[in-house]
PDB file of C-alpha atoms in Angstrom:
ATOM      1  CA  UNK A   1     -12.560   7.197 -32.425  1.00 69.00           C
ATOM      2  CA  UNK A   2     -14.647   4.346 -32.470  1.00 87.00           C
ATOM      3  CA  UNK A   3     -15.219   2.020 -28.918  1.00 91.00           C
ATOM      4  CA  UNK A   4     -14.029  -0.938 -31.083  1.00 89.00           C
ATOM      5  CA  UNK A   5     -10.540   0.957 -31.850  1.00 90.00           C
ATOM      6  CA  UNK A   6     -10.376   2.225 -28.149  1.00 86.00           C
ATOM      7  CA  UNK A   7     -10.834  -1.385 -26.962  1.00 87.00           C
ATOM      8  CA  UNK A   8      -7.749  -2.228 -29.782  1.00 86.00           C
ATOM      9  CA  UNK A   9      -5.578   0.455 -28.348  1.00 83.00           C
ATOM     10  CA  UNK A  10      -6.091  -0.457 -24.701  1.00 80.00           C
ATOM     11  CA  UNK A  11      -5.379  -4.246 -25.603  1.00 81.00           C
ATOM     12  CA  UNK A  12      -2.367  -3.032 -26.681  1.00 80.00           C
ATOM     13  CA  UNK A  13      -1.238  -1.237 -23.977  1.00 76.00           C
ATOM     14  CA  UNK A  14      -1.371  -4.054 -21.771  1.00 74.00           C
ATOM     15  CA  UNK A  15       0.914  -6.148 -23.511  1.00 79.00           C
ATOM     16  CA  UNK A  16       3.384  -3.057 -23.577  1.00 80.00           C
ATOM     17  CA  UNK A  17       6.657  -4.290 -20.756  1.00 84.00           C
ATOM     18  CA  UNK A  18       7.810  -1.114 -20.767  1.00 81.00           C
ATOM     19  CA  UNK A  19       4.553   0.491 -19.862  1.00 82.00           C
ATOM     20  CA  UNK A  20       3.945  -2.143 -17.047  1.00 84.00           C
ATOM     21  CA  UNK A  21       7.593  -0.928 -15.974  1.00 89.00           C
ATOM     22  CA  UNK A  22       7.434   2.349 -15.867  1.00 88.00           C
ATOM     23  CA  UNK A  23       4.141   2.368 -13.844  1.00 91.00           C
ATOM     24  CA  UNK A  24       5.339   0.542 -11.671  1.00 94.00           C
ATOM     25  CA  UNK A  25       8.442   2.950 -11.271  1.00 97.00           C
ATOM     26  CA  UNK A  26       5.967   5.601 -10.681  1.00 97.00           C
ATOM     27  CA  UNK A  27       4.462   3.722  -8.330  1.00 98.00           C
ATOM     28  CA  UNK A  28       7.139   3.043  -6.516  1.00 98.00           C
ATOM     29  CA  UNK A  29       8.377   6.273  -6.339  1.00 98.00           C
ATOM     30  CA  UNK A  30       5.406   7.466  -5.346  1.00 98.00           C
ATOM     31  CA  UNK A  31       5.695   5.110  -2.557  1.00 98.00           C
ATOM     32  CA  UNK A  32       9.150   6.122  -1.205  1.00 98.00           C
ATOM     33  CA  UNK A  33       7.687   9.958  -1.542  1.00 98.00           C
ATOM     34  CA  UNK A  34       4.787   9.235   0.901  1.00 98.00           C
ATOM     35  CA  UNK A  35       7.214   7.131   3.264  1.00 97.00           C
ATOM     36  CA  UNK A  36      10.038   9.935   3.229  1.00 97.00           C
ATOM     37  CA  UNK A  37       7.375  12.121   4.156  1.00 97.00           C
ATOM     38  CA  UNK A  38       5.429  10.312   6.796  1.00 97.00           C
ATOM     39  CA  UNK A  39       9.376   9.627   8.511  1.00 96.00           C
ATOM     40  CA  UNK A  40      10.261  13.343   8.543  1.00 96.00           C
ATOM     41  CA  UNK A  41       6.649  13.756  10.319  1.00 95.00           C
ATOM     42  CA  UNK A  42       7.111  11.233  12.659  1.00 96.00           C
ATOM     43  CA  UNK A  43      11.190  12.121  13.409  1.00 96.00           C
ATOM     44  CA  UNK A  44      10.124  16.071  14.038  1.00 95.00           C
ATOM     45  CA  UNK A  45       7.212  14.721  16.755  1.00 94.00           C
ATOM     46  CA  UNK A  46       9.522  12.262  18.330  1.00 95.00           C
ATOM     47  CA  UNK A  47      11.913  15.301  18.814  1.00 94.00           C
ATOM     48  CA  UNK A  48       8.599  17.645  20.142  1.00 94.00           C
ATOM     49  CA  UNK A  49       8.259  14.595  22.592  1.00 93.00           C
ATOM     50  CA  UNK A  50      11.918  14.365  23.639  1.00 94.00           C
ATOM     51  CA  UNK A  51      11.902  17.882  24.382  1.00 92.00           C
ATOM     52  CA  UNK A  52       9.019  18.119  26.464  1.00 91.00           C
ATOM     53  CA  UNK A  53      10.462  15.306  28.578  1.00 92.00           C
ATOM     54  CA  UNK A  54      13.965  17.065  28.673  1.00 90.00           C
ATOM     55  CA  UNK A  55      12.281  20.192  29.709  1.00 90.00           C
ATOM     56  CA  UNK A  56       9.800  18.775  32.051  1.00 88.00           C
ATOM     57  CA  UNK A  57      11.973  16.269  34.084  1.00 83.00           C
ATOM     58  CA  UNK A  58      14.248  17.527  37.179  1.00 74.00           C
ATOM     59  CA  UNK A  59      17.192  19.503  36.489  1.00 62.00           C
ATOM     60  CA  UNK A  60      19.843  17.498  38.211  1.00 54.00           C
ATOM     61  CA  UNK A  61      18.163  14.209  36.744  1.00 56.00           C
ATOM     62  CA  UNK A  62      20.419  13.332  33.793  1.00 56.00           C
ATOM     63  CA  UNK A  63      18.913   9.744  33.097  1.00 54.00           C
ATOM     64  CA  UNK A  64      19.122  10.228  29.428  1.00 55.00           C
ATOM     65  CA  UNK A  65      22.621  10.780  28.876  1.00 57.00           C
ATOM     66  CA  UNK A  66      23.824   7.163  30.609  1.00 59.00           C
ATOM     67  CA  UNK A  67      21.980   5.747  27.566  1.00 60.00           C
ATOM     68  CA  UNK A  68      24.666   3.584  25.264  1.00 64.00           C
ATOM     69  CA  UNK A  69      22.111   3.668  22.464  1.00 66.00           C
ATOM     70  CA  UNK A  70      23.545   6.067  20.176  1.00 67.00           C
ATOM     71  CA  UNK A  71      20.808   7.864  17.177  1.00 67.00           C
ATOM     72  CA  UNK A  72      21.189   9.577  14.321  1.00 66.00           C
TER      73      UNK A  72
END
């Protein structure tokens, strides 16, 4: 495979739609993937945190549950 029929190929590529689609699909996806991710990791520490302030404040102090803010 000759450099000149590389270059031909490659050319070609980037005038393929479908190609530029689907990478950018992947991409995409790929992007959701790291975000999913990166909210589980943040949702379990904010839950580490909220327990270590449940446990750590006074026992008769229930200043938490007169919140209105309701959270999934």
């Amino acid at each position: 495979m000759s450099m000149n029929h590389l270059n031909a190929w490659m050319k070609s590529l980037s005038h393929n739609y479908v190609l530029i689609a689907v990478a950018a699909v992947l991409f995409f996806g790929a992007k959701s993937l790291a975000g999913y991710f990166t909210y589980r990791q943040i949702r379990r520490d904010l839950n580490e945190i909220k327990s270590l302030v449940k446990e750590r404040s006074p026992a008769g102090s229930d200043a938490g549950s007169r919140s209105n803010i309701t959270r999934p």
